[in-house]
Structures are given as C-alpha cells and as structure tokens.
C-alpha cells in the first residue's frame, strides 16, 4: 500500500498491515481434533495439528468462540476471561499460540461481544437492577435491549418484572 499524498506535497503515513498473503483456516474446535477421548475437540488437538495446517498452506488460524458457554457453539459467552473447560485451559491456549507462532501461523479468535449468555454476570446484574429499581440501568443496563412490552418473537421476559429483553440469537 502506497501512502496517500496530502496538499503541499507531504505524505500521509498509513499504518496498514499488508496481510494480503495470509491464508486463514477457520476451526470449530468442538469438532476439530480430540486428544483426551471425550468426543469433543480441544485446543491441544489444534496444537497437535499445526504442522498439518501449515502443510496445507495456511498461515493463519481463526478459532470460532472458545469461551465458556452453555451451548456447544459457544456464541453466548458466560466469561470472556477464560477458556471453556471442554476445550482445555488458558495454559493450553497459550501453548497453542506459542507453537503456532514458531511456525509463523497467526491466530485470531472469534470474540463475540454482541451476545452473552443469560448466565453471564453482566446480564444477571442488568436483570437484577431492573427487579430492584423497576427500570433498566446500573453498570450493565445499557449492554442489553430492554423493552416494556413483548415485541413478539425473539423477546423473553425478565422474571418478576414487566420488562422484556431481546433474545433473538437464542
């Protein structure tokens, strides 16, 4: 990418990473490769297959959600600070990243911040605030779409409250 010119002949310097040659391999860890014989893929399985991924010509891995979640697909996150135990541990993830980088394989994770589980502390806190104060608010109230009437499909009621929350993903 060439820098753009601005009036007066000065160059506008752009900080653009030239990544047009990266070839990403998307992995749904749950069904990828199981190393502990529980029938579910795990991070150690991804680590074990890094050479295979590299040999296929990939130099980037895109991991679908790996955070704790009540669903198999992990798109409704309980805790953004750890790894779902069915996939392994944070140390397993760190090892995967270290081993991938040794092979010049970059890793990105699908960080799903627009969906949380109903078990997520943020959601629980927002609902508790409604129950105690009769209206949305508090530290996490603006994270969710609360309405006072059922908008139809995709809305569920906050228990002990006249409010409904948007739950279209579920």
mmCIF file of C-alpha atoms in Angstrom:
data_model
loop_
_atom_site.group_PDB
_atom_site.id
_atom_site.type_symbol
_atom_site.label_atom_id
_atom_site.label_comp_id
_atom_site.label_asym_id
_atom_site.label_seq_id
_atom_site.Cartn_x
_atom_site.Cartn_y
_atom_site.Cartn_z
ATOM 1 C CA UNK A 1 0.000 0.000 0.000
ATOM 2 C CA UNK A 2 1.463 3.340 -1.049
ATOM 3 C CA UNK A 3 0.967 6.296 1.269
ATOM 4 C CA UNK A 4 -1.523 8.925 0.085
ATOM 5 C CA UNK A 5 -0.375 12.449 -0.735
ATOM 6 C CA UNK A 6 -1.862 15.442 1.041
ATOM 7 C CA UNK A 7 -1.874 19.068 -0.104
ATOM 8 C CA UNK A 8 1.530 20.665 -0.005
ATOM 9 C CA UNK A 9 3.304 17.509 -1.149
ATOM 10 C CA UNK A 10 3.612 15.924 2.296
ATOM 11 C CA UNK A 11 2.857 12.244 2.526
ATOM 12 C CA UNK A 12 0.140 10.900 4.782
ATOM 13 C CA UNK A 13 1.706 7.911 6.511
ATOM 14 C CA UNK A 14 -0.632 4.967 6.876
ATOM 15 C CA UNK A 15 -0.168 2.178 9.367
ATOM 16 C CA UNK A 16 -1.673 -0.610 7.285
ATOM 17 C CA UNK A 17 -0.556 -4.164 7.737
ATOM 18 C CA UNK A 18 -0.089 -5.824 4.365
ATOM 19 C CA UNK A 19 -1.887 -9.095 5.050
ATOM 20 C CA UNK A 20 -2.990 -9.906 1.520
ATOM 21 C CA UNK A 21 -0.928 -13.083 1.564
ATOM 22 C CA UNK A 22 -2.319 -14.606 4.773
ATOM 23 C CA UNK A 23 -4.455 -17.689 4.214
ATOM 24 C CA UNK A 24 -6.826 -18.290 7.163
ATOM 25 C CA UNK A 25 -8.091 -21.699 8.285
ATOM 26 C CA UNK A 26 -11.275 -21.430 10.375
ATOM 27 C CA UNK A 27 -11.584 -24.025 13.135
ATOM 28 C CA UNK A 28 -14.637 -25.040 15.127
ATOM 29 C CA UNK A 29 -12.597 -26.525 17.977
ATOM 30 C CA UNK A 30 -15.546 -28.642 19.211
ATOM 31 C CA UNK A 31 -15.374 -30.864 16.132
ATOM 32 C CA UNK A 32 -11.745 -30.462 15.066
ATOM 33 C CA UNK A 33 -9.473 -32.951 16.873
ATOM 34 C CA UNK A 34 -9.961 -34.669 20.239
ATOM 35 C CA UNK A 35 -6.835 -35.511 22.266
ATOM 36 C CA UNK A 36 -8.425 -36.613 25.545
ATOM 37 C CA UNK A 37 -11.013 -39.065 24.146
ATOM 38 C CA UNK A 38 -14.087 -37.252 25.463
ATOM 39 C CA UNK A 39 -15.609 -36.968 21.986
ATOM 40 C CA UNK A 40 -15.045 -33.186 21.802
ATOM 41 C CA UNK A 41 -12.221 -31.416 20.001
ATOM 42 C CA UNK A 42 -9.818 -29.422 22.148
ATOM 43 C CA UNK A 43 -7.057 -26.819 21.958
ATOM 44 C CA UNK A 44 -4.385 -29.480 22.359
ATOM 45 C CA UNK A 45 -5.841 -31.092 19.240
ATOM 46 C CA UNK A 46 -5.349 -27.854 17.318
ATOM 47 C CA UNK A 47 -1.776 -27.620 18.627
ATOM 48 C CA UNK A 48 -1.132 -31.221 17.564
ATOM 49 C CA UNK A 49 -2.316 -30.472 14.019
ATOM 50 C CA UNK A 50 -0.382 -27.231 13.458
ATOM 51 C CA UNK A 51 2.141 -28.863 11.116
ATOM 52 C CA UNK A 52 -0.706 -30.333 9.068
ATOM 53 C CA UNK A 53 -2.366 -26.910 8.859
ATOM 54 C CA UNK A 54 0.929 -25.340 7.764
ATOM 55 C CA UNK A 55 1.496 -28.092 5.160
ATOM 56 C CA UNK A 56 -1.934 -27.359 3.667
ATOM 57 C CA UNK A 57 -0.695 -23.813 3.014
ATOM 58 C CA UNK A 58 -2.390 -21.932 5.835
ATOM 59 C CA UNK A 59 -0.513 -19.303 7.807
ATOM 60 C CA UNK A 60 -3.425 -18.102 9.925
ATOM 61 C CA UNK A 61 -5.999 -19.810 12.143
ATOM 62 C CA UNK A 62 -9.382 -18.323 13.009
ATOM 63 C CA UNK A 63 -10.794 -20.037 16.088
ATOM 64 C CA UNK A 64 -14.552 -19.941 16.473
ATOM 65 C CA UNK A 65 -15.610 -18.979 20.046
ATOM 66 C CA UNK A 66 -13.659 -20.770 22.775
ATOM 67 C CA UNK A 67 -15.032 -19.081 25.917
ATOM 68 C CA UNK A 68 -17.274 -20.814 28.477
ATOM 69 C CA UNK A 69 -20.847 -21.067 27.273
ATOM 70 C CA UNK A 70 -23.911 -23.227 27.953
ATOM 71 C CA UNK A 71 -24.146 -24.133 24.249
ATOM 72 C CA UNK A 72 -21.916 -26.305 22.089
ATOM 73 C CA UNK A 73 -21.252 -23.476 19.595
ATOM 74 C CA UNK A 74 -20.042 -21.024 22.299
ATOM 75 C CA UNK A 75 -21.643 -17.936 20.743
ATOM 76 C CA UNK A 76 -23.363 -16.988 24.031
ATOM 77 C CA UNK A 77 -20.486 -16.312 26.371
ATOM 78 C CA UNK A 78 -20.503 -16.683 30.163
ATOM 79 C CA UNK A 79 -16.967 -15.442 30.828
ATOM 80 C CA UNK A 80 -14.683 -13.594 28.406
ATOM 81 C CA UNK A 81 -11.600 -14.078 30.590
ATOM 82 C CA UNK A 82 -11.123 -17.831 30.327
ATOM 83 C CA UNK A 83 -11.360 -20.866 28.058
ATOM 84 C CA UNK A 84 -14.289 -23.294 28.095
ATOM 85 C CA UNK A 85 -13.093 -26.301 30.089
ATOM 86 C CA UNK A 86 -14.249 -28.748 27.389
ATOM 87 C CA UNK A 87 -11.586 -27.191 25.142
ATOM 88 C CA UNK A 88 -8.821 -27.078 27.744
ATOM 89 C CA UNK A 89 -7.222 -24.375 29.833
ATOM 90 C CA UNK A 90 -5.789 -20.916 29.393
ATOM 91 C CA UNK A 91 -2.345 -22.554 29.541
ATOM 92 C CA UNK A 92 -3.369 -24.849 26.655
ATOM 93 C CA UNK A 93 -4.369 -21.759 24.673
ATOM 94 C CA UNK A 94 -1.074 -20.008 25.467
ATOM 95 C CA UNK A 95 0.828 -23.104 24.327
ATOM 96 C CA UNK A 96 -1.180 -23.195 21.087
ATOM 97 C CA UNK A 97 -0.312 -19.566 20.376
ATOM 98 C CA UNK A 98 3.399 -20.135 21.156
ATOM 99 C CA UNK A 99 3.615 -23.226 18.941
ATOM 100 C CA UNK A 100 1.672 -21.562 16.130
ATOM 101 C CA UNK A 101 3.979 -18.559 16.156
ATOM 102 C CA UNK A 102 7.006 -20.855 15.882
ATOM 103 C CA UNK A 103 5.514 -21.958 12.541
ATOM 104 C CA UNK A 104 4.638 -18.358 11.542
ATOM 105 C CA UNK A 105 0.939 -19.117 11.970
ATOM 106 C CA UNK A 106 -1.089 -16.215 13.330
ATOM 107 C CA UNK A 107 -4.179 -16.859 15.469
ATOM 108 C CA UNK A 108 -7.331 -14.825 15.826
ATOM 109 C CA UNK A 109 -10.325 -15.752 17.956
ATOM 110 C CA UNK A 110 -13.962 -15.066 17.277
ATOM 111 C CA UNK A 111 -14.640 -12.695 20.179
ATOM 112 C CA UNK A 112 -18.411 -12.499 20.463
ATOM 113 C CA UNK A 113 -19.136 -9.325 22.401
ATOM 114 C CA UNK A 114 -22.574 -8.759 20.887
ATOM 115 C CA UNK A 115 -24.025 -11.873 22.552
ATOM 116 C CA UNK A 116 -23.801 -13.033 26.145
ATOM 117 C CA UNK A 117 -25.338 -15.969 27.878
ATOM 118 C CA UNK A 118 -28.233 -15.438 30.241
ATOM 119 C CA UNK A 119 -25.764 -16.892 32.781
ATOM 120 C CA UNK A 120 -23.271 -14.069 32.150
ATOM 121 C CA UNK A 121 -22.726 -11.882 35.261
ATOM 122 C CA UNK A 122 -23.358 -8.751 33.168
ATOM 123 C CA UNK A 123 -26.798 -9.981 32.107
ATOM 124 C CA UNK A 124 -27.654 -11.201 35.593
ATOM 125 C CA UNK A 125 -26.644 -7.814 37.009
ATOM 126 C CA UNK A 126 -28.733 -5.917 34.465
ATOM 127 C CA UNK A 127 -31.810 -8.038 35.241
ATOM 128 C CA UNK A 128 -31.289 -7.735 38.997
ATOM 129 C CA UNK A 129 -31.087 -3.954 38.645
ATOM 130 C CA UNK A 130 -34.467 -3.960 36.869
ATOM 131 C CA UNK A 131 -36.038 -6.123 39.566
ATOM 132 C CA UNK A 132 -34.716 -3.872 42.357
ATOM 133 C CA UNK A 133 -35.301 -0.484 40.705
ATOM 134 C CA UNK A 134 -38.210 -1.062 38.347
ATOM 135 C CA UNK A 135 -36.302 0.132 35.290
ATOM 136 C CA UNK A 136 -33.148 -0.634 33.296
ATOM 137 C CA UNK A 137 -29.905 0.898 34.458
ATOM 138 C CA UNK A 138 -26.909 0.155 36.588
ATOM 139 C CA UNK A 139 -23.475 -0.838 35.438
ATOM 140 C CA UNK A 140 -24.642 -3.222 32.681
ATOM 141 C CA UNK A 141 -28.128 -1.965 31.798
ATOM 142 C CA UNK A 142 -27.044 -0.360 28.535
ATOM 143 C CA UNK A 143 -25.433 -3.589 27.338
ATOM 144 C CA UNK A 144 -28.864 -5.059 26.553
ATOM 145 C CA UNK A 145 -32.085 -4.050 24.811
ATOM 146 C CA UNK A 146 -34.858 -3.970 27.433
ATOM 147 C CA UNK A 147 -38.434 -3.004 26.490
ATOM 148 C CA UNK A 148 -41.688 -2.799 28.472
ATOM 149 C CA UNK A 149 -43.864 -4.738 26.068
ATOM 150 C CA UNK A 150 -43.378 -8.060 24.371
ATOM 151 C CA UNK A 151 -42.140 -7.292 20.884
ATOM 152 C CA UNK A 152 -43.014 -10.811 19.727
ATOM 153 C CA UNK A 153 -40.625 -13.493 18.584
ATOM 154 C CA UNK A 154 -37.134 -13.007 19.931
ATOM 155 C CA UNK A 155 -38.027 -11.385 23.250
ATOM 156 C CA UNK A 156 -38.160 -13.013 26.681
ATOM 157 C CA UNK A 157 -39.431 -11.611 29.943
ATOM 158 C CA UNK A 158 -37.163 -10.655 32.803
ATOM 159 C CA UNK A 159 -38.590 -12.701 35.679
ATOM 160 C CA UNK A 160 -40.554 -10.736 38.322
ATOM 161 C CA UNK A 161 -40.562 -7.694 36.053
ATOM 162 C CA UNK A 162 -42.650 -6.030 33.340
ATOM 163 C CA UNK A 163 -39.527 -5.809 31.133
ATOM 164 C CA UNK A 164 -38.509 -7.993 28.207
ATOM 165 C CA UNK A 165 -35.037 -8.452 26.779
ATOM 166 C CA UNK A 166 -34.049 -9.044 23.222
ATOM 167 C CA UNK A 167 -33.041 -12.670 22.795
ATOM 168 C CA UNK A 168 -33.196 -13.107 19.033
ATOM 169 C CA UNK A 169 -29.993 -15.094 18.897
ATOM 170 C CA UNK A 170 -31.418 -17.840 21.054
#
